[in-house]
Amino acid sequence: MSLSDFQWANRVADIAPFHVMALLARARQLQAEGRDVIHMEIGEPDFTSPPQVIEAGHQALRDGHTGYTPAAGIPELREAIARHYQTAYGVNVDPARILVTPGASGALLLLAALLVNPGDQVMMADPTYPCNRNFMRLFEGQSQLIPVGADSHFQLSAQHIEQHWTDKTRAAMLATPSNPTGTLVNLEQLAEISQAVSAKNGALICDEIYQGLTYGVEAQTALAVNDDAFVINSFSKYFGMTGWRLGWLVAPECAMPELEKLAQNVFLSATTPSQYAALAAFQPDTIALLEERRAEFARRRDYLLPALRELGMSIPVTPEGAFYIYAGIDHLTDDSFQWCQDLLEEEGVATTPGLDFGIEGARTTVRFAYAASIDKLEEAVTRIGRFIQKRA
Ligand SMILES: Cc1ncc(COP(=O)(O)O)c(C=O)c1O
């Protein structure tokens, strides 16, 4: 038998590839052929990591920090993260409750391993970050997708939890700011959701990976209202460190021994030079630079949001965070993937079809990332306008 006849494990077939990857590959091909492509599909900042972080990474290598670290991360970084919660959010977090992970992705993996037995369900909004569903599937669990709309700011609410919780539901998962909608859950709602989840004896997972990237509103943390929440975060987005693969998890004290045990087994430790580099991420001069970048993201949001609305797209809730606008295009298509493909081919603008984020409304929505300069966004809007007019 050749391996080409081998039956891979069933879970692999259940994990769909991202449509955006096909679009990204095509966008790169078009660029290689000399086409000018504007990237609005990619979910990462267009800035490189802060120079302070890059220098600290070099220094870590020169200092010989090339071995494993403790599975939960180097103590200095866990302490620095705890201090960050205190300075930025006025919240006390014991460093012993912080586990440093390979990206927020590593934290999501550990949580799925910790919480999900075969057949268990984890409630999450539809639309949601696609990997969440797949992490649950990896552990033979199920994602319980709850269609959400403008009335709940495209987020799960306490009512959703009360209404949809079943005897198989183990946890509810939020992301604030959300990918793909850029909408937030405020502290009052977080408190209500926490109460609703705890009344069901469930666990609350709050993905705060876009924390710090909020515009016109203060960034928040679920830890301000719920000490028992599992909070996921990352150096990827606000700190501009996607490629360093570094994130963290704040967990209730009682879960830490189990999480550390899992981390030891799954990845031994997060990347060592990255951990030392990340120490520089909290320096005041680094934060000042990151705040300038945040202001730039705000300018882009303020440009792009009305421009897309003027093109007739439906964006009923103002996105207040992350760097995404999730727009309804049901008057233009019922096949978002094809629409994104055509837009790329005809006008060289790459976007992400709603299909990657869920089921409900997925064929009539598209996500625009504003991780590109205002000049490029302006050009993109001109091209999208032309594309829409041609088909009218
Ligand atoms: C909502 C959300 N959670 C988690 C992740 C994973 O990020 P990372 O592993 O880079 O920290 C992403 C990445 O785009 C995301 O959008």
Short mmCIF file of N, CA and C in Angstrom, two decimals, residues 94-186:
data_model
loop_
_atom_site.label_atom_id
_atom_site.label_comp_id
_atom_site.label_asym_id
_atom_site.label_seq_id
_atom_site.Cartn_x
_atom_site.Cartn_y
_atom_site.Cartn_z
N ASP A 94 -2.20 37.50 39.71
CA ASP A 94 -1.03 36.82 40.25
C ASP A 94 -0.24 36.21 39.08
N PRO A 95 1.07 36.51 38.96
CA PRO A 95 1.85 35.92 37.86
C PRO A 95 1.75 34.40 37.82
N ALA A 96 1.47 33.80 38.97
CA ALA A 96 1.35 32.33 39.01
C ALA A 96 0.15 31.84 38.21
N ARG A 97 -0.76 32.77 37.86
CA ARG A 97 -1.94 32.38 37.06
C ARG A 97 -1.74 32.65 35.58
N ILE A 98 -0.51 33.06 35.22
CA ILE A 98 -0.24 33.39 33.81
C ILE A 98 0.65 32.32 33.21
N LEU A 99 0.23 31.82 32.07
CA LEU A 99 1.01 30.80 31.37
C LEU A 99 1.37 31.34 29.99
N VAL A 100 2.65 31.39 29.69
CA VAL A 100 3.10 31.91 28.40
C VAL A 100 3.02 30.78 27.37
N THR A 101 2.46 31.10 26.20
CA THR A 101 2.16 30.05 25.22
C THR A 101 2.69 30.43 23.83
N PRO A 102 2.82 29.44 22.94
CA PRO A 102 3.16 29.76 21.55
C PRO A 102 1.96 30.41 20.85
N GLY A 103 1.86 31.71 20.93
CA GLY A 103 0.72 32.44 20.38
C GLY A 103 -0.54 32.19 21.19
N ALA A 104 -1.58 32.98 20.90
CA ALA A 104 -2.89 32.68 21.48
C ALA A 104 -3.33 31.31 21.01
N SER A 105 -2.84 30.90 19.84
CA SER A 105 -3.19 29.58 19.31
C SER A 105 -2.80 28.48 20.29
N GLY A 106 -1.62 28.61 20.89
CA GLY A 106 -1.16 27.63 21.88
C GLY A 106 -2.09 27.61 23.08
N ALA A 107 -2.55 28.79 23.47
CA ALA A 107 -3.45 28.88 24.62
C ALA A 107 -4.80 28.23 24.30
N LEU A 108 -5.29 28.46 23.08
CA LEU A 108 -6.57 27.86 22.66
C LEU A 108 -6.48 26.33 22.66
N LEU A 109 -5.34 25.85 22.20
CA LEU A 109 -5.13 24.40 22.17
C LEU A 109 -5.17 23.82 23.59
N LEU A 110 -4.46 24.48 24.50
CA LEU A 110 -4.43 23.99 25.88
C LEU A 110 -5.83 24.00 26.49
N LEU A 111 -6.58 25.07 26.19
CA LEU A 111 -7.92 25.17 26.79
C LEU A 111 -8.85 24.10 26.24
N ALA A 112 -8.76 23.86 24.94
CA ALA A 112 -9.61 22.81 24.37
C ALA A 112 -9.24 21.47 25.03
N ALA A 113 -7.94 21.25 25.22
CA ALA A 113 -7.50 19.99 25.85
C ALA A 113 -7.98 19.91 27.29
N LEU A 114 -8.01 21.05 27.97
CA LEU A 114 -8.39 21.06 29.38
C LEU A 114 -9.89 20.87 29.59
N LEU A 115 -10.69 21.45 28.68
CA LEU A 115 -12.12 21.58 28.97
C LEU A 115 -13.02 20.58 28.24
N VAL A 116 -12.53 20.04 27.12
CA VAL A 116 -13.46 19.35 26.22
C VAL A 116 -13.27 17.82 26.24
N ASN A 117 -14.34 17.14 26.62
CA ASN A 117 -14.39 15.68 26.44
C ASN A 117 -15.10 15.39 25.12
N PRO A 118 -14.90 14.18 24.56
CA PRO A 118 -15.61 13.88 23.31
C PRO A 118 -17.11 14.15 23.45
N GLY A 119 -17.66 14.85 22.46
CA GLY A 119 -19.11 15.14 22.46
C GLY A 119 -19.48 16.42 23.18
N ASP A 120 -18.57 16.97 23.98
CA ASP A 120 -18.88 18.22 24.68
C ASP A 120 -19.02 19.37 23.69
N GLN A 121 -19.80 20.35 24.11
CA GLN A 121 -20.00 21.51 23.23
C GLN A 121 -19.44 22.78 23.85
N VAL A 122 -18.90 23.62 22.99
CA VAL A 122 -18.45 24.94 23.42
C VAL A 122 -19.23 25.97 22.61
N MET A 123 -19.93 26.83 23.33
CA MET A 123 -20.80 27.81 22.65
C MET A 123 -19.97 28.98 22.16
N MET A 124 -20.22 29.38 20.94
CA MET A 124 -19.51 30.54 20.40
C MET A 124 -20.39 31.25 19.37
N ALA A 125 -20.05 32.49 19.12
CA ALA A 125 -20.85 33.27 18.17
C ALA A 125 -20.58 32.79 16.75
N ASP A 126 -21.59 32.91 15.91
CA ASP A 126 -21.42 32.77 14.47
C ASP A 126 -21.72 34.15 13.90
N PRO A 127 -20.78 34.92 13.39
CA PRO A 127 -19.43 34.54 12.97
C PRO A 127 -18.40 34.56 14.10
N THR A 128 -17.35 33.74 13.88
CA THR A 128 -16.27 33.67 14.85
C THR A 128 -14.95 33.38 14.15
N TYR A 129 -13.86 33.52 14.89
CA TYR A 129 -12.53 33.15 14.38
C TYR A 129 -12.55 31.65 14.06
N PRO A 130 -12.26 31.27 12.82
CA PRO A 130 -12.52 29.89 12.38
C PRO A 130 -11.77 28.81 13.16
N CYS A 131 -10.57 29.12 13.63
CA CYS A 131 -9.80 28.08 14.31
C CYS A 131 -10.48 27.59 15.59
N ASN A 132 -11.31 28.46 16.19
CA ASN A 132 -11.98 28.05 17.43
C ASN A 132 -12.76 26.76 17.22
N ARG A 133 -13.50 26.72 16.11
CA ARG A 133 -14.29 25.51 15.83
C ARG A 133 -13.36 24.31 15.67
N ASN A 134 -12.25 24.55 14.99
CA ASN A 134 -11.35 23.44 14.66
C ASN A 134 -10.60 22.91 15.90
N PHE A 135 -10.29 23.81 16.81
CA PHE A 135 -9.65 23.35 18.05
C PHE A 135 -10.59 22.41 18.80
N MET A 136 -11.87 22.75 18.83
CA MET A 136 -12.83 21.89 19.54
C MET A 136 -12.91 20.53 18.84
N ARG A 137 -12.93 20.58 17.51
CA ARG A 137 -13.01 19.33 16.74
C ARG A 137 -11.79 18.44 17.01
N LEU A 138 -10.62 19.07 17.12
CA LEU A 138 -9.39 18.29 17.37
C LEU A 138 -9.51 17.44 18.61
N PHE A 139 -10.27 17.95 19.59
CA PHE A 139 -10.43 17.20 20.84
C PHE A 139 -11.77 16.47 20.88
N GLU A 140 -12.33 16.22 19.72
CA GLU A 140 -13.58 15.45 19.57
C GLU A 140 -14.77 16.16 20.22
N GLY A 141 -14.64 17.45 20.40
CA GLY A 141 -15.77 18.22 20.90
C GLY A 141 -16.49 18.89 19.74
N GLN A 142 -17.49 19.68 20.09
CA GLN A 142 -18.26 20.36 19.03
C GLN A 142 -18.37 21.83 19.36
N SER A 143 -18.36 22.64 18.32
CA SER A 143 -18.64 24.04 18.56
C SER A 143 -20.14 24.23 18.38
N GLN A 144 -20.72 24.96 19.32
CA GLN A 144 -22.16 25.21 19.26
C GLN A 144 -22.30 26.64 18.77
N LEU A 145 -22.53 26.77 17.47
CA LEU A 145 -22.52 28.10 16.86
C LEU A 145 -23.86 28.79 17.05
N ILE A 146 -23.84 29.97 17.64
CA ILE A 146 -25.08 30.72 17.85
C ILE A 146 -25.06 31.92 16.90
N PRO A 147 -26.00 31.94 15.95
CA PRO A 147 -26.03 33.10 15.04
C PRO A 147 -26.28 34.38 15.82
N VAL A 148 -25.41 35.35 15.63
CA VAL A 148 -25.57 36.63 16.34
C VAL A 148 -25.70 37.74 15.30
N GLY A 149 -26.34 38.81 15.71
CA GLY A 149 -26.56 39.91 14.77
C GLY A 149 -26.31 41.25 15.42
N ALA A 150 -26.77 42.28 14.72
CA ALA A 150 -26.53 43.65 15.17
C ALA A 150 -27.11 43.90 16.57
N ASP A 151 -28.24 43.23 16.89
CA ASP A 151 -28.89 43.49 18.18
C ASP A 151 -27.99 43.17 19.37
N SER A 152 -27.07 42.21 19.21
CA SER A 152 -26.14 41.91 20.32
C SER A 152 -24.71 42.30 19.91
N HIS A 153 -24.62 43.25 18.99
CA HIS A 153 -23.29 43.71 18.51
C HIS A 153 -22.45 42.55 17.97
N PHE A 154 -23.10 41.60 17.37
CA PHE A 154 -22.42 40.43 16.79
C PHE A 154 -21.61 39.68 17.85
N GLN A 155 -22.15 39.64 19.07
CA GLN A 155 -21.47 38.97 20.17
C GLN A 155 -22.48 38.07 20.89
N LEU A 156 -21.97 37.06 21.61
CA LEU A 156 -22.85 36.29 22.49
C LEU A 156 -23.31 37.20 23.62
N SER A 157 -24.53 37.00 24.07
CA SER A 157 -25.03 37.77 25.21
C SER A 157 -25.43 36.79 26.32
N ALA A 158 -25.74 37.34 27.49
CA ALA A 158 -26.19 36.48 28.60
C ALA A 158 -27.47 35.74 28.19
N GLN A 159 -28.32 36.43 27.41
CA GLN A 159 -29.58 35.78 26.97
C GLN A 159 -29.28 34.58 26.08
N HIS A 160 -28.32 34.73 25.18
CA HIS A 160 -27.96 33.59 24.33
C HIS A 160 -27.55 32.40 25.20
N ILE A 161 -26.78 32.71 26.23
CA ILE A 161 -26.25 31.62 27.07
C ILE A 161 -27.40 30.92 27.79
N GLU A 162 -28.30 31.74 28.35
CA GLU A 162 -29.44 31.15 29.06
C GLU A 162 -30.31 30.33 28.11
N GLN A 163 -30.50 30.86 26.92
CA GLN A 163 -31.42 30.22 25.98
C GLN A 163 -30.85 28.96 25.34
N HIS A 164 -29.56 28.95 25.05
CA HIS A 164 -29.02 27.87 24.22
C HIS A 164 -28.18 26.84 24.97
N TRP A 165 -27.93 27.06 26.26
CA TRP A 165 -27.08 26.13 27.01
C TRP A 165 -27.75 24.76 27.05
N THR A 166 -27.01 23.71 26.78
CA THR A 166 -27.60 22.36 26.84
C THR A 166 -26.81 21.54 27.87
N ASP A 167 -27.24 20.31 28.10
CA ASP A 167 -26.48 19.52 29.08
C ASP A 167 -25.13 19.07 28.52
N LYS A 168 -24.90 19.35 27.25
CA LYS A 168 -23.58 19.03 26.68
C LYS A 168 -22.65 20.25 26.66
N THR A 169 -23.22 21.44 26.90
CA THR A 169 -22.38 22.65 26.82
C THR A 169 -21.47 22.71 28.04
N ARG A 170 -20.18 22.91 27.77
CA ARG A 170 -19.21 22.97 28.87
C ARG A 170 -18.68 24.38 29.06
N ALA A 171 -18.70 25.14 27.99
CA ALA A 171 -18.06 26.46 28.07
C ALA A 171 -18.67 27.38 27.03
N ALA A 172 -18.53 28.67 27.29
CA ALA A 172 -18.90 29.69 26.30
C ALA A 172 -17.65 30.47 25.98
N MET A 173 -17.57 30.87 24.73
CA MET A 173 -16.35 31.52 24.28
C MET A 173 -16.68 32.87 23.64
N LEU A 174 -15.99 33.90 24.09
CA LEU A 174 -16.18 35.24 23.53
C LEU A 174 -14.87 35.71 22.94
N ALA A 175 -14.95 36.66 22.03
CA ALA A 175 -13.73 37.35 21.62
C ALA A 175 -14.07 38.83 21.60
N THR A 176 -13.33 39.61 22.35
CA THR A 176 -13.57 41.06 22.40
C THR A 176 -12.24 41.79 22.44
N PRO A 177 -11.95 42.65 21.44
CA PRO A 177 -12.66 42.86 20.19
C PRO A 177 -12.72 41.57 19.37
N SER A 178 -13.75 41.51 18.52
CA SER A 178 -13.97 40.26 17.79
C SER A 178 -13.30 40.26 16.41
N ASN A 179 -12.84 39.12 16.04
CA ASN A 179 -12.49 38.81 14.66
C ASN A 179 -13.61 37.90 14.16
N PRO A 180 -14.41 38.23 13.19
CA PRO A 180 -14.20 39.23 12.15
C PRO A 180 -14.91 40.58 12.32
N THR A 181 -15.70 40.78 13.38
CA THR A 181 -16.60 41.95 13.32
C THR A 181 -16.01 43.22 13.92
N GLY A 182 -14.94 43.11 14.70
CA GLY A 182 -14.35 44.29 15.32
C GLY A 182 -15.21 44.88 16.44
N THR A 183 -16.26 44.18 16.85
CA THR A 183 -17.13 44.71 17.90
C THR A 183 -16.66 44.24 19.28
N LEU A 184 -17.13 44.95 20.31
CA LEU A 184 -16.68 44.69 21.67
C LEU A 184 -17.82 44.19 22.56
N VAL A 185 -17.43 43.57 23.66
CA VAL A 185 -18.38 43.29 24.75
C VAL A 185 -17.97 44.21 25.88
N ASN A 186 -18.90 45.06 26.39
CA ASN A 186 -18.47 45.96 27.45
C ASN A 186 -18.46 45.25 28.81
#
